[in-house]
PDB file of C-alpha atoms in Angstrom:
ATOM      1  CA  MET I   1      55.653 -60.912  76.977  1.00 48.00           C
ATOM      2  CA  ARG I   2      52.138 -59.592  77.628  1.00 43.00           C
ATOM      3  CA  PHE I   3      53.487 -56.028  77.603  1.00 34.00           C
ATOM      4  CA  LEU I   4      55.212 -56.632  74.267  1.00 39.00           C
ATOM      5  CA  ARG I   5      52.052 -58.148  72.842  1.00 41.00           C
ATOM      6  CA  VAL I   6      50.050 -55.065  73.889  1.00 37.00           C
ATOM      7  CA  VAL I   7      52.672 -52.766  72.351  1.00 39.00           C
ATOM      8  CA  LEU I   8      52.596 -54.790  69.141  1.00 44.00           C
ATOM      9  CA  ILE I   9      48.807 -54.652  68.965  1.00 42.00           C
ATOM     10  CA  ILE I  10      48.800 -50.888  69.577  1.00 44.00           C
ATOM     11  CA  GLY I  11      51.458 -50.450  66.916  1.00 43.00           C
ATOM     12  CA  VAL I  12      49.431 -52.431  64.378  1.00 40.00           C
ATOM     13  CA  VAL I  13      46.287 -50.398  65.163  1.00 42.00           C
ATOM     14  CA  LEU I  14      48.104 -47.098  64.936  1.00 41.00           C
ATOM     15  CA  GLY I  15      49.759 -48.191  61.708  1.00 42.00           C
ATOM     16  CA  ALA I  16      46.435 -49.119  60.200  1.00 46.00           C
ATOM     17  CA  LEU I  17      44.943 -45.824  61.298  1.00 47.00           C
ATOM     18  CA  PHE I  18      47.864 -43.906  59.743  1.00 45.00           C
ATOM     19  CA  VAL I  19      47.505 -45.798  56.465  1.00 52.00           C
ATOM     20  CA  GLY I  20      43.748 -45.088  56.457  1.00 54.00           C
ATOM     21  CA  VAL I  21      44.205 -41.405  57.164  1.00 59.00           C
ATOM     22  CA  ASP I  22      46.977 -41.156  54.582  1.00 54.00           C
ATOM     23  CA  ARG I  23      44.878 -42.800  51.866  1.00 60.00           C
ATOM     24  CA  TRP I  24      41.908 -40.598  52.732  1.00 55.00           C
ATOM     25  CA  ALA I  25      44.084 -37.492  52.481  1.00 60.00           C
ATOM     26  CA  ALA I  26      45.499 -38.649  49.156  1.00 66.00           C
ATOM     27  CA  GLY I  27      42.010 -39.311  47.789  1.00 68.00           C
ATOM     28  CA  TYR I  28      40.780 -35.925  48.982  1.00 64.00           C
ATOM     29  CA  ALA I  29      43.737 -34.159  47.311  1.00 70.00           C
ATOM     30  CA  GLU I  30      43.187 -36.126  44.071  1.00 66.00           C
ATOM     31  CA  ASN I  31      39.505 -35.123  43.954  1.00 66.00           C
ATOM     32  CA  ARG I  32      40.232 -31.455  44.713  1.00 70.00           C
ATOM     33  CA  LEU I  33      42.954 -31.271  42.060  1.00 72.00           C
ATOM     34  CA  ALA I  34      40.696 -32.948  39.506  1.00 66.00           C
ATOM     35  CA  ASP I  35      37.865 -30.502  40.275  1.00 67.00           C
ATOM     36  CA  ARG I  36      40.272 -27.536  39.964  1.00 68.00           C
ATOM     37  CA  ILE I  37      41.572 -28.710  36.594  1.00 65.00           C
ATOM     38  CA  GLN I  38      38.063 -29.429  35.314  1.00 61.00           C
ATOM     39  CA  ALA I  39      36.825 -25.972  36.385  1.00 59.00           C
ATOM     40  CA  ARG I  40      39.829 -24.206  34.873  1.00 59.00           C
ATOM     41  CA  GLN I  41      39.605 -26.040  31.544  1.00 54.00           C
ATOM     42  CA  GLY I  42      35.801 -25.857  31.377  1.00 51.00           C
ATOM     43  CA  LEU I  43      35.615 -29.573  30.633  1.00 53.00           C
ATOM     44  CA  ALA I  44      32.380 -31.100  29.496  1.00 56.00           C
ATOM     45  CA  GLY I  45      33.897 -34.544  30.047  1.00 61.00           C
ATOM     46  CA  SER I  46      35.759 -36.016  32.994  1.00 73.00           C
ATOM     47  CA  SER I  47      39.000 -35.539  34.839  1.00 77.00           C
ATOM     48  CA  GLU I  48      40.854 -38.012  37.082  1.00 81.00           C
ATOM     49  CA  VAL I  49      44.009 -37.539  39.118  1.00 80.00           C
ATOM     50  CA  GLU I  50      46.140 -40.179  40.817  1.00 81.00           C
ATOM     51  CA  ILE I  51      48.905 -39.237  43.231  1.00 79.00           C
ATOM     52  CA  HIS I  52      51.572 -41.940  43.562  1.00 80.00           C
ATOM     53  CA  GLY I  53      53.978 -42.613  46.436  1.00 75.00           C
ATOM     54  CA  PHE I  54      53.522 -43.507  50.083  1.00 73.00           C
ATOM     55  CA  PRO I  55      53.083 -41.951  52.503  1.00 78.00           C
ATOM     56  CA  PHE I  56      51.246 -39.063  50.869  1.00 72.00           C
ATOM     57  CA  LEU I  57      51.159 -36.858  53.965  1.00 72.00           C
ATOM     58  CA  THR I  58      54.924 -36.535  54.220  1.00 77.00           C
ATOM     59  CA  GLN I  59      55.090 -35.633  50.522  1.00 74.00           C
ATOM     60  CA  ALA I  60      52.406 -33.000  51.000  1.00 76.00           C
ATOM     61  CA  LEU I  61      54.120 -31.508  54.041  1.00 75.00           C
ATOM     62  CA  SER I  62      57.368 -31.199  52.111  1.00 74.00           C
ATOM     63  CA  HIS I  63      55.511 -29.776  49.075  1.00 79.00           C
ATOM     64  CA  ASP I  64      57.137 -32.443  46.879  1.00 83.00           C
ATOM     65  CA  LEU I  65      55.151 -35.168  45.078  1.00 82.00           C
ATOM     66  CA  ASP I  66      56.920 -38.097  43.403  1.00 85.00           C
ATOM     67  CA  ARG I  67      54.421 -38.573  40.568  1.00 87.00           C
ATOM     68  CA  VAL I  68      50.994 -37.354  39.578  1.00 86.00           C
ATOM     69  CA  ASP I  69      48.984 -38.930  36.758  1.00 88.00           C
ATOM     70  CA  LEU I  70      46.273 -36.949  34.973  1.00 85.00           C
ATOM     71  CA  ARG I  71      43.492 -38.397  32.797  1.00 86.00           C
ATOM     72  CA  LEU I  72      41.251 -35.944  30.904  1.00 83.00           C
ATOM     73  CA  ARG I  73      38.369 -36.629  28.575  1.00 83.00           C
ATOM     74  CA  GLY I  74      36.857 -33.902  26.429  1.00 79.00           C
ATOM     75  CA  VAL I  75      39.425 -31.183  26.980  1.00 76.00           C
ATOM     76  CA  GLU I  76      39.489 -28.087  24.726  1.00 75.00           C
ATOM     77  CA  VAL I  77      42.689 -26.253  23.874  1.00 72.00           C
ATOM     78  CA  MET I  78      43.080 -22.991  21.977  1.00 66.00           C
ATOM     79  CA  ALA I  79      44.805 -23.455  18.628  1.00 63.00           C
ATOM     80  CA  ASP I  80      45.340 -20.282  16.553  1.00 62.00           C
ATOM     81  CA  GLY I  81      42.526 -18.520  18.373  1.00 63.00           C
ATOM     82  CA  ARG I  82      40.078 -21.388  17.889  1.00 69.00           C
ATOM     83  CA  LYS I  83      39.112 -24.168  20.278  1.00 73.00           C
ATOM     84  CA  THR I  84      40.178 -27.660  19.316  1.00 78.00           C
ATOM     85  CA  ARG I  85      38.773 -30.563  21.295  1.00 81.00           C
ATOM     86  CA  LEU I  86      40.986 -33.450  22.430  1.00 83.00           C
ATOM     87  CA  SER I  87      38.976 -36.571  23.033  1.00 86.00           C
ATOM     88  CA  GLU I  88      41.670 -37.956  25.353  1.00 87.00           C
ATOM     89  CA  LEU I  89      44.670 -36.468  27.150  1.00 86.00           C
ATOM     90  CA  ASP I  90      46.719 -38.570  29.575  1.00 90.00           C
ATOM     91  CA  ALA I  91      49.849 -37.173  31.248  1.00 88.00           C
ATOM     92  CA  SER I  92      52.264 -38.256  33.931  1.00 91.00           C
ATOM     93  CA  PHE I  93      54.085 -35.554  35.916  1.00 90.00           C
ATOM     94  CA  ARG I  94      57.230 -36.425  37.892  1.00 91.00           C
ATOM     95  CA  GLY I  95      59.031 -34.450  40.560  1.00 89.00           C
ATOM     96  CA  VAL I  96      56.136 -32.087  41.264  1.00 86.00           C
ATOM     97  CA  LYS I  97      56.943 -29.065  43.440  1.00 87.00           C
ATOM     98  CA  LEU I  98      53.921 -27.444  45.053  1.00 80.00           C
ATOM     99  CA  ASN I  99      53.789 -23.785  46.007  1.00 76.00           C
ATOM    100  CA  GLY I 100      53.044 -22.556  49.531  1.00 72.00           C
ATOM    101  CA  ASP I 101      49.228 -22.709  49.394  1.00 68.00           C
ATOM    102  CA  TYR I 102      49.067 -25.816  47.215  1.00 67.00           C
ATOM    103  CA  SER I 103      47.293 -23.916  44.426  1.00 68.00           C
ATOM    104  CA  ARG I 104      49.982 -24.534  41.825  1.00 73.00           C
ATOM    105  CA  GLY I 105      52.455 -27.307  40.912  1.00 79.00           C
ATOM    106  CA  THR I 106      55.461 -27.441  38.619  1.00 87.00           C
ATOM    107  CA  ALA I 107      56.732 -30.813  37.416  1.00 88.00           C
ATOM    108  CA  LYS I 108      60.386 -31.431  36.695  1.00 92.00           C
ATOM    109  CA  SER I 109      59.347 -33.572  33.743  1.00 93.00           C
ATOM    110  CA  ALA I 110      56.203 -34.834  32.067  1.00 92.00           C
ATOM    111  CA  THR I 111      55.144 -37.225  29.362  1.00 94.00           C
ATOM    112  CA  GLY I 112      51.758 -37.876  27.850  1.00 91.00           C
ATOM    113  CA  THR I 113      49.521 -38.900  24.974  1.00 93.00           C
ATOM    114  CA  GLY I 114      46.452 -37.392  23.358  1.00 90.00           C
ATOM    115  CA  LEU I 115      43.795 -38.295  20.768  1.00 93.00           C
ATOM    116  CA  ILE I 116      41.920 -35.976  18.408  1.00 90.00           C
ATOM    117  CA  THR I 117      39.077 -37.701  16.608  1.00 92.00           C
ATOM    118  CA  TYR I 118      38.293 -36.970  12.990  1.00 91.00           C
ATOM    119  CA  ALA I 119      34.982 -35.424  14.045  1.00 90.00           C
ATOM    120  CA  ASP I 120      36.838 -32.944  16.224  1.00 87.00           C
ATOM    121  CA  LEU I 121      39.381 -32.230  13.494  1.00 85.00           C
ATOM    122  CA  THR I 122      36.476 -31.577  11.100  1.00 86.00           C
ATOM    123  CA  ALA I 123      34.917 -29.166  13.634  1.00 83.00           C
ATOM    124  CA  ALA I 124      38.223 -27.302  13.920  1.00 77.00           C
ATOM    125  CA  SER I 125      39.126 -27.181  10.256  1.00 75.00           C
ATOM    126  CA  GLN I 126      37.923 -23.587   9.686  1.00 73.00           C
ATOM    127  CA  THR I 127      37.578 -24.303   5.943  1.00 75.00           C
ATOM    128  CA  GLY I 128      34.488 -26.489   5.904  1.00 78.00           C
ATOM    129  CA  ALA I 129      36.569 -29.544   5.145  1.00 85.00           C
ATOM    130  CA  THR I 130      35.704 -33.022   6.401  1.00 89.00           C
ATOM    131  CA  LEU I 131      38.550 -35.196   7.683  1.00 90.00           C
ATOM    132  CA  SER I 132      38.722 -39.007   7.942  1.00 93.00           C
ATOM    133  CA  TYR I 133      41.323 -41.755   8.006  1.00 93.00           C
ATOM    134  CA  GLY I 134      43.634 -41.751   4.989  1.00 91.00           C
ATOM    135  CA  GLY I 135      44.264 -45.546   4.901  1.00 90.00           C
ATOM    136  CA  ALA I 136      47.788 -45.567   6.349  1.00 92.00           C
ATOM    137  CA  PRO I 137      49.626 -44.237   9.412  1.00 91.00           C
ATOM    138  CA  GLY I 138      50.296 -40.507   9.034  1.00 90.00           C
ATOM    139  CA  LYS I 139      47.627 -40.109   6.326  1.00 93.00           C
ATOM    140  CA  VAL I 140      44.236 -38.378   6.500  1.00 92.00           C
ATOM    141  CA  LYS I 141      41.490 -38.013   3.867  1.00 92.00           C
ATOM    142  CA  VAL I 142      40.295 -34.443   3.415  1.00 90.00           C
ATOM    143  CA  THR I 143      37.042 -33.712   1.563  1.00 89.00           C
ATOM    144  CA  ALA I 144      35.923 -30.178   0.700  1.00 84.00           C
ATOM    145  CA  GLY I 145      33.680 -28.253  -1.591  1.00 82.00           C
ATOM    146  CA  VAL I 146      35.392 -25.933  -4.071  1.00 78.00           C
ATOM    147  CA  ASP I 147      33.621 -23.150  -6.012  1.00 79.00           C
ATOM    148  CA  VAL I 148      34.694 -23.207  -9.691  1.00 73.00           C
ATOM    149  CA  LEU I 149      32.938 -21.127 -12.367  1.00 69.00           C
ATOM    150  CA  GLY I 150      29.801 -20.744 -10.261  1.00 73.00           C
ATOM    151  CA  LYS I 151      29.569 -24.430  -9.388  1.00 77.00           C
ATOM    152  CA  THR I 152      30.571 -26.228  -6.180  1.00 79.00           C
ATOM    153  CA  LEU I 153      32.745 -29.256  -6.859  1.00 75.00           C
ATOM    154  CA  THR I 154      33.383 -31.763  -4.090  1.00 82.00           C
ATOM    155  CA  ARG I 155      36.930 -33.033  -4.050  1.00 82.00           C
ATOM    156  CA  SER I 156      38.713 -35.526  -1.769  1.00 86.00           C
ATOM    157  CA  VAL I 157      42.493 -35.794  -1.356  1.00 89.00           C
ATOM    158  CA  VAL I 158      44.815 -37.988   0.662  1.00 92.00           C
ATOM    159  CA  SER I 159      47.037 -35.780   2.808  1.00 91.00           C
ATOM    160  CA  THR I 160      50.085 -36.300   4.999  1.00 93.00           C
ATOM    161  CA  ILE I 161      49.868 -35.038   8.553  1.00 91.00           C
ATOM    162  CA  THR I 162      53.179 -34.029  10.135  1.00 90.00           C
ATOM    163  CA  LEU I 163      54.634 -32.179  13.081  1.00 88.00           C
ATOM    164  CA  GLU I 164      56.760 -29.155  12.150  1.00 84.00           C
ATOM    165  CA  ASP I 165      58.628 -26.415  13.974  1.00 78.00           C
ATOM    166  CA  ALA I 166      56.638 -23.179  14.083  1.00 73.00           C
ATOM    167  CA  GLN I 167      58.132 -20.361  12.002  1.00 70.00           C
ATOM    168  CA  ASP I 168      56.392 -17.478  13.742  1.00 62.00           C
ATOM    169  CA  GLY I 169      59.274 -16.719  16.094  1.00 57.00           C
ATOM    170  CA  LYS I 170      57.319 -17.958  19.135  1.00 58.00           C
ATOM    171  CA  GLY I 171      58.695 -21.515  19.062  1.00 60.00           C
ATOM    172  CA  GLY I 172      56.658 -24.653  19.575  1.00 68.00           C
ATOM    173  CA  ARG I 173      55.383 -27.225  17.065  1.00 78.00           C
ATOM    174  CA  ILE I 174      52.539 -27.066  14.610  1.00 81.00           C
ATOM    175  CA  VAL I 175      50.338 -29.819  13.134  1.00 85.00           C
ATOM    176  CA  ARG I 176      50.548 -29.552   9.347  1.00 87.00           C
ATOM    177  CA  VAL I 177      48.192 -31.153   6.822  1.00 88.00           C
ATOM    178  CA  ARG I 178      49.217 -31.106   3.125  1.00 91.00           C
ATOM    179  CA  ALA I 179      47.588 -32.916   0.190  1.00 89.00           C
ATOM    180  CA  ASP I 180      49.957 -35.413  -1.445  1.00 90.00           C
ATOM    181  CA  GLU I 181      48.475 -34.750  -4.859  1.00 87.00           C
ATOM    182  CA  VAL I 182      45.657 -32.662  -6.345  1.00 83.00           C
ATOM    183  CA  PRO I 183      44.538 -33.708  -9.847  1.00 74.00           C
ATOM    184  CA  GLY I 184      44.272 -30.612 -12.094  1.00 66.00           C
ATOM    185  CA  GLU I 185      41.575 -32.085 -14.329  1.00 63.00           C
ATOM    186  CA  GLY I 186      42.437 -29.510 -16.966  1.00 61.00           C
ATOM    187  CA  ILE I 187      40.769 -26.703 -14.984  1.00 67.00           C
ATOM    188  CA  PRO I 188      43.101 -23.688 -14.614  1.00 67.00           C
ATOM    189  CA  GLY I 189      43.835 -22.897 -10.944  1.00 75.00           C
ATOM    190  CA  ILE I 190      41.919 -25.881  -9.568  1.00 78.00           C
ATOM    191  CA  GLU I 191      44.815 -27.164  -7.515  1.00 82.00           C
ATOM    192  CA  LYS I 192      45.277 -23.829  -5.768  1.00 84.00           C
ATOM    193  CA  LEU I 193      41.572 -23.627  -5.015  1.00 83.00           C
ATOM    194  CA  VAL I 194      41.510 -27.170  -3.593  1.00 84.00           C
ATOM    195  CA  ARG I 195      44.580 -26.622  -1.441  1.00 85.00           C
ATOM    196  CA  ARG I 196      43.023 -23.491   0.072  1.00 84.00           C
ATOM    197  CA  LYS I 197      40.378 -25.828   1.522  1.00 83.00           C
ATOM    198  CA  THR I 198      42.432 -28.948   2.268  1.00 86.00           C
ATOM    199  CA  ASP I 199      45.863 -27.698   3.439  1.00 86.00           C
ATOM    200  CA  PHE I 200      46.153 -26.129   6.871  1.00 84.00           C
ATOM    201  CA  ASP I 201      48.332 -25.717   9.988  1.00 82.00           C
ATOM    202  CA  ARG I 202      47.272 -25.820  13.644  1.00 80.00           C
ATOM    203  CA  ASN I 203      49.415 -24.699  16.586  1.00 78.00           C
ATOM    204  CA  LEU I 204      48.230 -26.992  19.363  1.00 74.00           C
ATOM    205  CA  ASP I 205      51.293 -26.263  21.531  1.00 67.00           C
ATOM    206  CA  SER I 206      49.848 -22.842  22.426  1.00 63.00           C
ATOM    207  CA  GLY I 207      46.869 -24.475  24.192  1.00 62.00           C
ATOM    208  CA  LEU I 208      48.802 -27.004  26.305  1.00 73.00           C
ATOM    209  CA  PRO I 209      50.007 -26.447  29.886  1.00 73.00           C
ATOM    210  CA  ALA I 210      53.170 -24.286  29.972  1.00 76.00           C
ATOM    211  CA  GLY I 211      56.234 -26.451  29.346  1.00 81.00           C
ATOM    212  CA  LEU I 212      54.338 -29.331  27.722  1.00 82.00           C
ATOM    213  CA  HIS I 213      54.922 -29.755  23.978  1.00 86.00           C
ATOM    214  CA  LEU I 214      54.056 -32.040  21.076  1.00 87.00           C
ATOM    215  CA  SER I 215      56.911 -34.395  20.232  1.00 89.00           C
ATOM    216  CA  ALA I 216      55.346 -36.817  17.722  1.00 91.00           C
ATOM    217  CA  LEU I 217      52.066 -37.760  16.043  1.00 90.00           C
ATOM    218  CA  THR I 218      50.519 -40.406  13.831  1.00 90.00           C
ATOM    219  CA  SER I 219      47.025 -41.367  12.605  1.00 91.00           C
ATOM    220  CA  ASP I 220      44.865 -44.492  12.488  1.00 93.00           C
ATOM    221  CA  GLU I 221      41.175 -45.327  12.174  1.00 93.00           C
ATOM    222  CA  SER I 222      40.308 -43.700  15.537  1.00 92.00           C
ATOM    223  CA  GLY I 223      41.975 -40.343  14.858  1.00 93.00           C
ATOM    224  CA  VAL I 224      45.261 -38.498  15.256  1.00 92.00           C
ATOM    225  CA  HIS I 225      47.410 -39.665  18.169  1.00 93.00           C
ATOM    226  CA  LEU I 226      49.716 -37.158  19.844  1.00 91.00           C
ATOM    227  CA  THR I 227      52.828 -37.766  21.947  1.00 93.00           C
ATOM    228  CA  LEU I 228      53.738 -35.073  24.490  1.00 91.00           C
ATOM    229  CA  ASP I 229      56.717 -34.323  26.711  1.00 91.00           C
ATOM    230  CA  GLY I 230      58.279 -31.419  28.506  1.00 89.00           C
ATOM    231  CA  SER I 231      60.163 -30.080  31.510  1.00 91.00           C
ATOM    232  CA  ASN I 232      59.252 -27.533  34.191  1.00 90.00           C
ATOM    233  CA  VAL I 233      55.613 -28.131  33.298  1.00 85.00           C
ATOM    234  CA  VAL I 234      52.898 -26.165  35.105  1.00 83.00           C
ATOM    235  CA  MET I 235      50.232 -28.690  36.038  1.00 71.00           C
ATOM    236  CA  ALA I 236      47.830 -26.716  38.214  1.00 59.00           C
ATOM    237  CA  GLY I 237      46.874 -23.137  38.764  1.00 50.00           C
ATOM    238  CA  SER I 238      44.324 -21.009  40.499  1.00 44.00           C
TER     239      SER I 238
END
């Protein structure tokens, strides 16, 4: 009985040591991956990574991770050659296969959400327009200055923001903003001039990790909310 008690105590101690080492290794890997992503993206904000599943060490040795959650704040993506800032980007990667030196991972599937604030949309508008909430889901208010007969007229329109298939032959989805109505006010060509400032498209898909795409969007007081999903998604690189 004494021998069994000693064996049991040793087993508990070794088990606790293994759990401690495993959690330390998981934490170390999470921090390294977060640092790599932050450096690659040039983030001014923060990045957090959480690796799920136990034990971590056996997953790492087999180069297969069950699930990895990523939380980014202040990430910039390239949209039509111009940086667009996402205030929030949260993604969950499942079935992650790591390469030989652990510098790159490809997830079998991924889902996520993102948020672009109106301030960031305004900064990325390229037309000098100011964007704000349009009073209903899927609506934004666009305000811009329009030059007419030597005078600058400020006009605001309520626009619908939608997700459309890109027509450039490269695939992907584009964010499209179109004014619902532009009052003509009896000025010839005024609607066309206003729409040049208020209507625009942005291809955000091109700035996301390979394999991750926009699947839906809506708007509220805080900004435009994005829904993301994809398969064979590249989640890390050198």
